[in-house]
Tab-separated table of C-alpha atoms in Angstrom:
chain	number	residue	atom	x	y	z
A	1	UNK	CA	18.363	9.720	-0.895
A	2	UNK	CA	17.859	12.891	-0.407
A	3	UNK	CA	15.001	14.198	2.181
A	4	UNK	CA	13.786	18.098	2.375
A	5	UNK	CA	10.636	19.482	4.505
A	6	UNK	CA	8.576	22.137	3.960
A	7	UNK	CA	5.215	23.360	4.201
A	8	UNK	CA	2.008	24.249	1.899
A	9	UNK	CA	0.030	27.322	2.298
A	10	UNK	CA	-2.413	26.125	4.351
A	11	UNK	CA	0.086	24.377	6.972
A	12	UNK	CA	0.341	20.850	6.044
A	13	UNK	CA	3.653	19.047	5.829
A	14	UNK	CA	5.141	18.819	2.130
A	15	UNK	CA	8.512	16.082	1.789
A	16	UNK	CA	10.454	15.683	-0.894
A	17	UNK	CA	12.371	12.547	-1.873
A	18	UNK	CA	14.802	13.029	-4.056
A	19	UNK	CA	17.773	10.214	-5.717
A	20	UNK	CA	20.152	13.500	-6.282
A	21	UNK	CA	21.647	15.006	-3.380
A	22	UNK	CA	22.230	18.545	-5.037
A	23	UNK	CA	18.928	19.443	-5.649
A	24	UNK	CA	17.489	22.416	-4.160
A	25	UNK	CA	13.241	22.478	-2.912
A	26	UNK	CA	12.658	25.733	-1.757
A	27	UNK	CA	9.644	26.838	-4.205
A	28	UNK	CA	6.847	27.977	-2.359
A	29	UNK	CA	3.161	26.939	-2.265
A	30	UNK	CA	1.481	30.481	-3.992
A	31	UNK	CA	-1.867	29.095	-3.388
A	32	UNK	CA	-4.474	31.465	-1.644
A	33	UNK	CA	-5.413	28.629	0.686
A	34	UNK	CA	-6.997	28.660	4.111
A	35	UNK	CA	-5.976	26.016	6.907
A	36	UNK	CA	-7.392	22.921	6.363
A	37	UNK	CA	-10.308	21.816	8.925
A	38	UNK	CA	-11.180	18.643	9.670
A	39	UNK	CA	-14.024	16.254	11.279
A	40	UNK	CA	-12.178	13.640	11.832
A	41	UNK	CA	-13.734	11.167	14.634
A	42	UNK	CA	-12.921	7.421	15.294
A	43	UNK	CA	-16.112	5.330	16.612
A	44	UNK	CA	-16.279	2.638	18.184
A	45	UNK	CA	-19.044	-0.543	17.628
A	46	UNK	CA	-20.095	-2.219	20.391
A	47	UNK	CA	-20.965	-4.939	19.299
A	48	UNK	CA	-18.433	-5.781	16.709
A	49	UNK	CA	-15.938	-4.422	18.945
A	50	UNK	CA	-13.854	-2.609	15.408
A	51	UNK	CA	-13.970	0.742	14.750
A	52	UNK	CA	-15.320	3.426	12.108
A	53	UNK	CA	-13.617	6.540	11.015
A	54	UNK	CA	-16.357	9.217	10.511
A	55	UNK	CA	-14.670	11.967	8.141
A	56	UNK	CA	-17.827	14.149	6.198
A	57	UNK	CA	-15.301	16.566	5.323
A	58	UNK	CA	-14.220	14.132	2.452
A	59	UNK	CA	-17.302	14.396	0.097
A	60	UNK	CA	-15.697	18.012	-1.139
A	61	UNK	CA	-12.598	16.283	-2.048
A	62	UNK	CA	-11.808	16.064	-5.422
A	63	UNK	CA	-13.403	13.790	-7.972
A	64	UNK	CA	-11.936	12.339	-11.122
A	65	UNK	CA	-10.495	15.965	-12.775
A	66	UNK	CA	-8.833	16.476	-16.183
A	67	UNK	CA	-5.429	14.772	-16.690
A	68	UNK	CA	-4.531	19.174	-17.034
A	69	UNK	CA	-6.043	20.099	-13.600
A	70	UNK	CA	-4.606	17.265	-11.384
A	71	UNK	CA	-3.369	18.157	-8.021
A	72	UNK	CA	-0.713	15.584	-7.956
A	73	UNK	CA	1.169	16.973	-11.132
A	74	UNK	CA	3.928	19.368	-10.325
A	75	UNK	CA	3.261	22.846	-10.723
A	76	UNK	CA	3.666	24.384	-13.984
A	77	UNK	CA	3.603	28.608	-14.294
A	78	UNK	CA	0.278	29.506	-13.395
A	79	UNK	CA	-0.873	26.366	-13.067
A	80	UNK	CA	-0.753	25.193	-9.596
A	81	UNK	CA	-0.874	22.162	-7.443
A	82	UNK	CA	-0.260	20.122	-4.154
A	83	UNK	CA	3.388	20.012	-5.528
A	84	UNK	CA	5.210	23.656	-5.333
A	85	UNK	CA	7.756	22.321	-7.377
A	86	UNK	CA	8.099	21.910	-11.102
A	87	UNK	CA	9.112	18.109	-11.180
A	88	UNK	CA	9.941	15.875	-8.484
A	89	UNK	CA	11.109	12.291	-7.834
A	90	UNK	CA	8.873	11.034	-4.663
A	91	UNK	CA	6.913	13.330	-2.782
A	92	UNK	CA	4.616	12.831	0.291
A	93	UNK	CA	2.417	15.089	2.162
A	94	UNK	CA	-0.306	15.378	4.478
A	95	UNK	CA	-4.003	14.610	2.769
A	96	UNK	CA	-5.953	17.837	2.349
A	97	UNK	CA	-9.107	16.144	3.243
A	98	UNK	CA	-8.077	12.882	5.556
A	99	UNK	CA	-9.931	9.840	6.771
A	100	UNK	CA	-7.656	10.522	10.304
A	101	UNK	CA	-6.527	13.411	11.362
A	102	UNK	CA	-5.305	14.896	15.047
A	103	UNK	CA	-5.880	12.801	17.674
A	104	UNK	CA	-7.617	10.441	15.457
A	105	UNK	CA	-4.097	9.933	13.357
A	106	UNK	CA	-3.002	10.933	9.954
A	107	UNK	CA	-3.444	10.180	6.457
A	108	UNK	CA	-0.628	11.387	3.931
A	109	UNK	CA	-0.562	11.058	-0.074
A	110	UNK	CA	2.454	9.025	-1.510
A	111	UNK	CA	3.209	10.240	-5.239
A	112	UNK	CA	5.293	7.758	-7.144
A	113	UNK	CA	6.662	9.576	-9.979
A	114	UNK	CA	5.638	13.594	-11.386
A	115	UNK	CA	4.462	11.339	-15.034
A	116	UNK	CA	0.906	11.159	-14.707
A	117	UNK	CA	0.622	8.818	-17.159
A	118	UNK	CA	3.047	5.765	-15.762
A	119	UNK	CA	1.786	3.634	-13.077
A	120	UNK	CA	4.541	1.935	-10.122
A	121	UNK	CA	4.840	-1.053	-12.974
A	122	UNK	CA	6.568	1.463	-15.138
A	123	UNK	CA	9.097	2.866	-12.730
A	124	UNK	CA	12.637	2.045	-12.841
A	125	UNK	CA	14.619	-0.396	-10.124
A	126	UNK	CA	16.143	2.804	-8.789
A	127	UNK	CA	12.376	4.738	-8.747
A	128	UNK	CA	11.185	1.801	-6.790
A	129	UNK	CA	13.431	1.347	-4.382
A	130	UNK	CA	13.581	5.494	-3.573
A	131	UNK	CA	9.349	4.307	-3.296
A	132	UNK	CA	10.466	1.899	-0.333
A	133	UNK	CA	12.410	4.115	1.673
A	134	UNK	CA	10.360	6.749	1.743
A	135	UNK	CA	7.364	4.652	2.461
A	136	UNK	CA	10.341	3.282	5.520
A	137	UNK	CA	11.008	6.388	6.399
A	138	UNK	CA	7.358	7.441	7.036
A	139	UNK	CA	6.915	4.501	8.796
A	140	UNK	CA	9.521	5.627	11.539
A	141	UNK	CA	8.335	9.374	11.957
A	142	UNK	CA	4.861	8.240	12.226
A	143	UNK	CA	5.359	5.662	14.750
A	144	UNK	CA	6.871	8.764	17.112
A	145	UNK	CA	3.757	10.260	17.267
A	146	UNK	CA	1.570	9.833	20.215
A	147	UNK	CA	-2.071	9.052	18.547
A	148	UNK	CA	-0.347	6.240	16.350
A	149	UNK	CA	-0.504	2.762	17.201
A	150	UNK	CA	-0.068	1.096	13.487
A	151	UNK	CA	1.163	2.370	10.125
A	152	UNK	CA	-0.229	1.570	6.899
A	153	UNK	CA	1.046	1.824	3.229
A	154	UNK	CA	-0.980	1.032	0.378
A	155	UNK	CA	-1.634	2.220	-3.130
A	156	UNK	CA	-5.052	1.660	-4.769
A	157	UNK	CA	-5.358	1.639	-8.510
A	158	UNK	CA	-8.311	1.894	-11.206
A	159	UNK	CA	-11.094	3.356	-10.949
A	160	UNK	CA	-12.783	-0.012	-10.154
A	161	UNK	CA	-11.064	0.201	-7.066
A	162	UNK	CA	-12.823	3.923	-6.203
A	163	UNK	CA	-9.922	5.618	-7.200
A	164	UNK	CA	-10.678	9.148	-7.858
A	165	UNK	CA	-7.301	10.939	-9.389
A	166	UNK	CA	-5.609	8.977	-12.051
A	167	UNK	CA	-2.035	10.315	-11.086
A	168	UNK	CA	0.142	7.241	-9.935
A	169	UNK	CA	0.043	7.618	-6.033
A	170	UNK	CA	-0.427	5.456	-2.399
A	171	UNK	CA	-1.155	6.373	0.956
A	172	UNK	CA	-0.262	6.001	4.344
A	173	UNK	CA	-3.106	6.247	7.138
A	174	UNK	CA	-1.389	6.219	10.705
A	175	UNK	CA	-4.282	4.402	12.522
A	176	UNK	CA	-4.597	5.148	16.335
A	177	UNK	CA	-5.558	1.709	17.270
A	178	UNK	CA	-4.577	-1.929	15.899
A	179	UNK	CA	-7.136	-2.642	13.231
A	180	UNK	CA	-8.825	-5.520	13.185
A	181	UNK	CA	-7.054	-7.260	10.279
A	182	UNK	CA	-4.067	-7.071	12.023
A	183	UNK	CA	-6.082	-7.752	15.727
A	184	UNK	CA	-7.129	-11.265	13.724
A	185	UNK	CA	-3.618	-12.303	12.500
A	186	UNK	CA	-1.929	-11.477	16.539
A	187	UNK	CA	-4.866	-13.762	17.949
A	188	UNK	CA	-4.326	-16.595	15.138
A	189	UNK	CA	-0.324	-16.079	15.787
A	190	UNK	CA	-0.923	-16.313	20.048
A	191	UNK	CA	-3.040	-19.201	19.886
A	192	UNK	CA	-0.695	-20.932	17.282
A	193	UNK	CA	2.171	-20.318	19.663
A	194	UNK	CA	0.246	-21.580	22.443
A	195	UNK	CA	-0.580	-24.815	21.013
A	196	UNK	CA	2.654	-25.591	19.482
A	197	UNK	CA	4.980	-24.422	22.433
A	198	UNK	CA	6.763	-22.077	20.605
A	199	UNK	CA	6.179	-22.591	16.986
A	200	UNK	CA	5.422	-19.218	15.093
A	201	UNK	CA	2.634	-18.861	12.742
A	202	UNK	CA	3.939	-16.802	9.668
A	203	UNK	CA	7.244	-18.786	9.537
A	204	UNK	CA	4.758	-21.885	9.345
A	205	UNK	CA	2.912	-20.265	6.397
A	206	UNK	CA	5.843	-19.645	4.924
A	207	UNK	CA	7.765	-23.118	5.097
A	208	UNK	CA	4.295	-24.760	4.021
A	209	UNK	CA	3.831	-22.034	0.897
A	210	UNK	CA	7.643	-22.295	-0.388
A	211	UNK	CA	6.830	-26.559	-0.881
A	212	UNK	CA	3.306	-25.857	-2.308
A	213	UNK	CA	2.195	-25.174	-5.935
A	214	UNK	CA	1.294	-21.806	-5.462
A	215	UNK	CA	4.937	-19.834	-5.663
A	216	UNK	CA	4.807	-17.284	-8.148
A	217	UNK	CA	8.188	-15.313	-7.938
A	218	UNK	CA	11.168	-16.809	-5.148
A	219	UNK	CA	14.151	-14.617	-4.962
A	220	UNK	CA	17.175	-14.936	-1.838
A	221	UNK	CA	15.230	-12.771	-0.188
A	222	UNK	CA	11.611	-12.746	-1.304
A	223	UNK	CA	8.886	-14.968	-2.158
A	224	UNK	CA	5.628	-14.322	-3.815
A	225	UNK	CA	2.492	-16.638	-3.809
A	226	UNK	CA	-1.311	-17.078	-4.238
A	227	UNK	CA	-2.216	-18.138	-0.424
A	228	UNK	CA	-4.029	-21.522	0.199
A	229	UNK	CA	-7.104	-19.599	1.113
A	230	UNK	CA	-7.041	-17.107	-1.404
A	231	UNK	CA	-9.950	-14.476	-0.446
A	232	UNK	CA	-9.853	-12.831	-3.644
A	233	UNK	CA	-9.277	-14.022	-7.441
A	234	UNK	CA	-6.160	-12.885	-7.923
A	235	UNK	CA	-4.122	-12.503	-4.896
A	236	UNK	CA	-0.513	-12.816	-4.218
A	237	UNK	CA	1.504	-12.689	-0.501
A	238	UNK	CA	5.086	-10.676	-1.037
A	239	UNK	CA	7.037	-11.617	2.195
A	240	UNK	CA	11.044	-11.691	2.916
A	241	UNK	CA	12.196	-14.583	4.024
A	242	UNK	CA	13.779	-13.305	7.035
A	243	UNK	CA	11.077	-12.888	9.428
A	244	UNK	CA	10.833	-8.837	9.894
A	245	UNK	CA	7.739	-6.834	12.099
A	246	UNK	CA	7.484	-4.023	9.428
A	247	UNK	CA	9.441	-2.306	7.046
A	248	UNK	CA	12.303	-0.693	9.440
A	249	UNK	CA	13.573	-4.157	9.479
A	250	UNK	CA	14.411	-5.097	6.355
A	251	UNK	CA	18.220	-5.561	6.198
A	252	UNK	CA	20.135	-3.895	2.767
A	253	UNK	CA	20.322	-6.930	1.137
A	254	UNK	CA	16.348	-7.244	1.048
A	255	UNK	CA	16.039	-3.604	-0.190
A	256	UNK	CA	18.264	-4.343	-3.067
A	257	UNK	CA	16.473	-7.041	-4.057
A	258	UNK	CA	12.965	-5.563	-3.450
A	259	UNK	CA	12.293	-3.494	-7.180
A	260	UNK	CA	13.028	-6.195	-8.861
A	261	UNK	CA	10.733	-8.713	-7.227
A	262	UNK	CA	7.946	-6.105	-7.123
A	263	UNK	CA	8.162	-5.000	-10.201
A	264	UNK	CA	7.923	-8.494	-11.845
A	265	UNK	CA	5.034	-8.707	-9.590
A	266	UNK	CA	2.971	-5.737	-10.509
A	267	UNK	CA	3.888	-6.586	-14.855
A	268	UNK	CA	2.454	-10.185	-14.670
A	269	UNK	CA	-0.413	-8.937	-12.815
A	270	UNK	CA	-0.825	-5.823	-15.777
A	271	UNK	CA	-0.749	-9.560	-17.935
A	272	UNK	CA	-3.458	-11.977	-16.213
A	273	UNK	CA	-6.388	-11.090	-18.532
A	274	UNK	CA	-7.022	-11.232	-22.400
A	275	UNK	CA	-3.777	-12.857	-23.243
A	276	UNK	CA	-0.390	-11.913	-22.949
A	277	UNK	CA	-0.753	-7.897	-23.730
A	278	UNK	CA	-3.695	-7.750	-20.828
A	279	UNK	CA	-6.659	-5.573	-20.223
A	280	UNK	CA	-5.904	-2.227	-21.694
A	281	UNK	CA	-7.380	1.455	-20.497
A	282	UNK	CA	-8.709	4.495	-22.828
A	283	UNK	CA	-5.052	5.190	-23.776
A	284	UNK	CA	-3.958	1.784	-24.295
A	285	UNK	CA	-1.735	0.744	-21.198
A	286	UNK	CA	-2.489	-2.461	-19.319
A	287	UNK	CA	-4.685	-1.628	-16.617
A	288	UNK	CA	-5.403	-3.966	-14.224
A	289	UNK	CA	-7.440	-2.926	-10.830
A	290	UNK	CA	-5.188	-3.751	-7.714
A	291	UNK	CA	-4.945	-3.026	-4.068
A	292	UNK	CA	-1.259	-3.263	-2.797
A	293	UNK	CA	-1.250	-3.305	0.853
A	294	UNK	CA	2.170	-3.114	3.374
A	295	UNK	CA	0.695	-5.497	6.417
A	296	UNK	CA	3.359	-4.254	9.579
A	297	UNK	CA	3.197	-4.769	13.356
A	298	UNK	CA	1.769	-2.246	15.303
A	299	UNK	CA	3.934	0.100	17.202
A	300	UNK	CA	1.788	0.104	20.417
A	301	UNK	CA	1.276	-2.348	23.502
A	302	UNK	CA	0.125	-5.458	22.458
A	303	UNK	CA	-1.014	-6.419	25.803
A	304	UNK	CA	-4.946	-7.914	24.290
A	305	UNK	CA	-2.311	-10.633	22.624
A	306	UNK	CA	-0.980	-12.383	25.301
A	307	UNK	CA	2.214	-14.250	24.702
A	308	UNK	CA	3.128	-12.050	21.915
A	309	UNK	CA	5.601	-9.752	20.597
A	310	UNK	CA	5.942	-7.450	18.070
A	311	UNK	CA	8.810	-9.626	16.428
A	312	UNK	CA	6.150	-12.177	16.271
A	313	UNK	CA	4.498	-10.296	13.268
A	314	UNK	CA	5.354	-11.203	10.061
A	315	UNK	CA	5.986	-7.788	7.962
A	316	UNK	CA	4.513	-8.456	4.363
A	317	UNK	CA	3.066	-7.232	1.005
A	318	UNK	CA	-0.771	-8.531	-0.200
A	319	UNK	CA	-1.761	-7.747	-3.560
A	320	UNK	CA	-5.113	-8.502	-4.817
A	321	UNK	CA	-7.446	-7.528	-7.771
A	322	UNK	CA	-11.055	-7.025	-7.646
A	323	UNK	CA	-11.468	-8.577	-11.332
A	324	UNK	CA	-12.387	-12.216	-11.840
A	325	UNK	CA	-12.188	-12.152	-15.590
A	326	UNK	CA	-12.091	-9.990	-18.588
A	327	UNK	CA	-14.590	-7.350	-17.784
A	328	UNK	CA	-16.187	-8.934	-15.045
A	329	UNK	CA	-15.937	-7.740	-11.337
A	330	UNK	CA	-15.739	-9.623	-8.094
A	331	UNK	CA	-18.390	-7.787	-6.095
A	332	UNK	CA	-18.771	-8.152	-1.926
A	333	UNK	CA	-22.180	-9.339	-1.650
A	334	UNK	CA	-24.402	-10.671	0.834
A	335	UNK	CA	-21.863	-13.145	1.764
A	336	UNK	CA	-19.150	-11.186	2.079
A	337	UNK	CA	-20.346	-7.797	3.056
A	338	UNK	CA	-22.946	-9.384	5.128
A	339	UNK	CA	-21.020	-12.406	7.015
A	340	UNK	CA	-17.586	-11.462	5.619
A	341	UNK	CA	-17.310	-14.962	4.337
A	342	UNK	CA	-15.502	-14.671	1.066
A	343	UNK	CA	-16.086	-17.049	-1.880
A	344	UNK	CA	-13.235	-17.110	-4.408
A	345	UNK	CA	-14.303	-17.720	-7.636
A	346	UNK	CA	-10.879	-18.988	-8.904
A	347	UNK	CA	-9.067	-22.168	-7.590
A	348	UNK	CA	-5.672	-20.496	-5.980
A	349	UNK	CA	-3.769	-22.716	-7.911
A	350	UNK	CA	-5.255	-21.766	-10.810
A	351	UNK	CA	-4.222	-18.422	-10.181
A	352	UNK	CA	-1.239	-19.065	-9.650
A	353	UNK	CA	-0.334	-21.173	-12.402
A	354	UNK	CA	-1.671	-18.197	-14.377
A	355	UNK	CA	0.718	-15.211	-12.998
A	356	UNK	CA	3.250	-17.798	-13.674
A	357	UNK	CA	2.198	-18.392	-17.053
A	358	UNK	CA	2.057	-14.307	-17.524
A	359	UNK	CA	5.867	-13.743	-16.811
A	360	UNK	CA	7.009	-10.209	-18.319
A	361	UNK	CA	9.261	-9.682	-21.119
């Protein structure tokens, strides 16, 4: 892998990620832009005791262009973009209008491939993997930063997920607190290790899940399953079997294996609906909404957690899809937006018998 810097016309950091060492980035951003500014504020509820990034800046970003005018294509002549360069393998920079920003962290933009018309499903084993350490390497420089407490890779896809540029991308928000997902899991894992003397939580999870019905994929060093309490219809828990906080841990052997695994994952989910050639889009690819989110330990003190570590944290993968069935939608309603009780219309080992069922060719 091959890693090169550089910087857009309006300051923010540009990184390329390339699989050939020879090549050269040096074309420059020839945009006419002015430095990004930013509102970026983190507030906190009292009563719910989470927090609430307010960013207004964000309702002038852009929404849902032409497959000819988007920003995440490489430049081409005159026609210019958030990528200097004329093709590119991975490339990451710093969100134009972020969620975080300053002392309120930082939001970056992952792009996959320069084909605006694959998705991550399409990539090769060799795409992928240059994907993972670039989303590892990310990780570590954002950690060093002194307003980040807890790094976050995800990718959202379809516009039924609020997607607004169909150009196969992620993104990494470097939080400056421990959200409350994660804040949830560290109490459940303290108080497990409490009770049990010892015992921790994920590796419990884990044993019970690898003996249940509900394994979808099981590699050496990965396992994939629909979780006994499912929150969503189709979701499926990627974790390596040796217990690592976050992605900086991973051993070689694990990275090697990790493509493959995934991208079995991410084809049987493009499968679950309308038999075995799925859902398709407008130009006929399967299109299945997802959310793909990398759950890591946080890099700051975890002194609210008392008796734990951050080796304690189970790094791992959840992948979910908002639809329920062909066409059909599973909305948060009063329930869950209200109570944040979830009710999963889909028995989990249903779902899982299904992605097994779905296995790509």
């Amino acid at each position: 892998m091959k890693k090169t810097s550089t910087r857009l016309a309006d300051g923010r950091e540009l990184i390329y990620y390339d699989l050939r060492d020879d090549l050269v980035r040096d074309a420059v951003d020839r945009r006419p832009l002015e430095r990004t500014v930013t509102t970026s504020e983190v507030r906190r509820d009292p009563l719910l005791g989470d927090a609430v990034a307010i960013a207004s800046h964000r309702q002038g970003r852009i929404y849902h262009p032409p497959a000819d005018e988007c920003p995440l294509c490489p430049s081409q002549g005159e026609r210019l973009s958030e990528i200097p360069d004329s093709s590119y393998d991975v490339v990451v920079f710093e969100n134009r209008f972020p969620s975080l920003a300053g002392d309120s962290g930082r939001c970056e933009v992952v792009c996959f491939t320069s084909d605006h018309n694959a998705s991550f499903a399409d990539l090769t084993e060799e795409q992928a993997r240059l994907v993972l350490e670039a989303w590892t390497d990310r990780t570590s420089e954002l950690s060093h930063l002194p307003s980040v407490e807890q790094v976050f890779c995800f990718e959202n896809r379809g516009a039924e997920i609020g997607v607004t540029l169909g150009h196969p991308h992620g993104q990494i928000y470097a939080y400056p607190f421990t959200t409350p997902r994660t804040a949830l899991m560290l109490r459940s894992v303290a108080a497990h290790k409490e009770a049990t003397g010892g015992e921790n939580l994920f590796d419990a999870v884990l044993e019970r899940e690898l003996v249940e019905d509900r394994v979808i994929l099981e590699s050496e060093h990965w396992v994939a399953f629909v979780p006994y309490a499912a929150h969503w219809p189709y979701e499926v828990h990627l974790y390596p079997k040796r217990r690592v906080p976050d992605l900086l841990g991973l051993d070689e052997d694990a990275r090697t294996e990790f493509p493959q695994v995934y991208l079995e994952l991410l084809r049987r989910f493009d499968r679950i609906f309308d038999g075995p050639g799925g859902e398709k889009d407008g130009a006929g690819e399967p299109a299945t909404p997802y959310i793909a989110a990398w759950h890591q330990a946080p890099f700051g003190a975890l002194d609210d957690f008392e008796g734990v570590s951050r080796d304690d944290f189970a790094l791992h993968l959840e992948l979910f899809t908002i639809r329920r069935t062909s066409g059909k939608l599973k909305f948060l309603a009063g329930s869950e937006s209200g109570m944040n009780v979830f009710i999963n219309d889909i028995r989990p080992e249903a779902a899982a018998q299904r992605l097994r069922e779905v296995a790509s060719s």
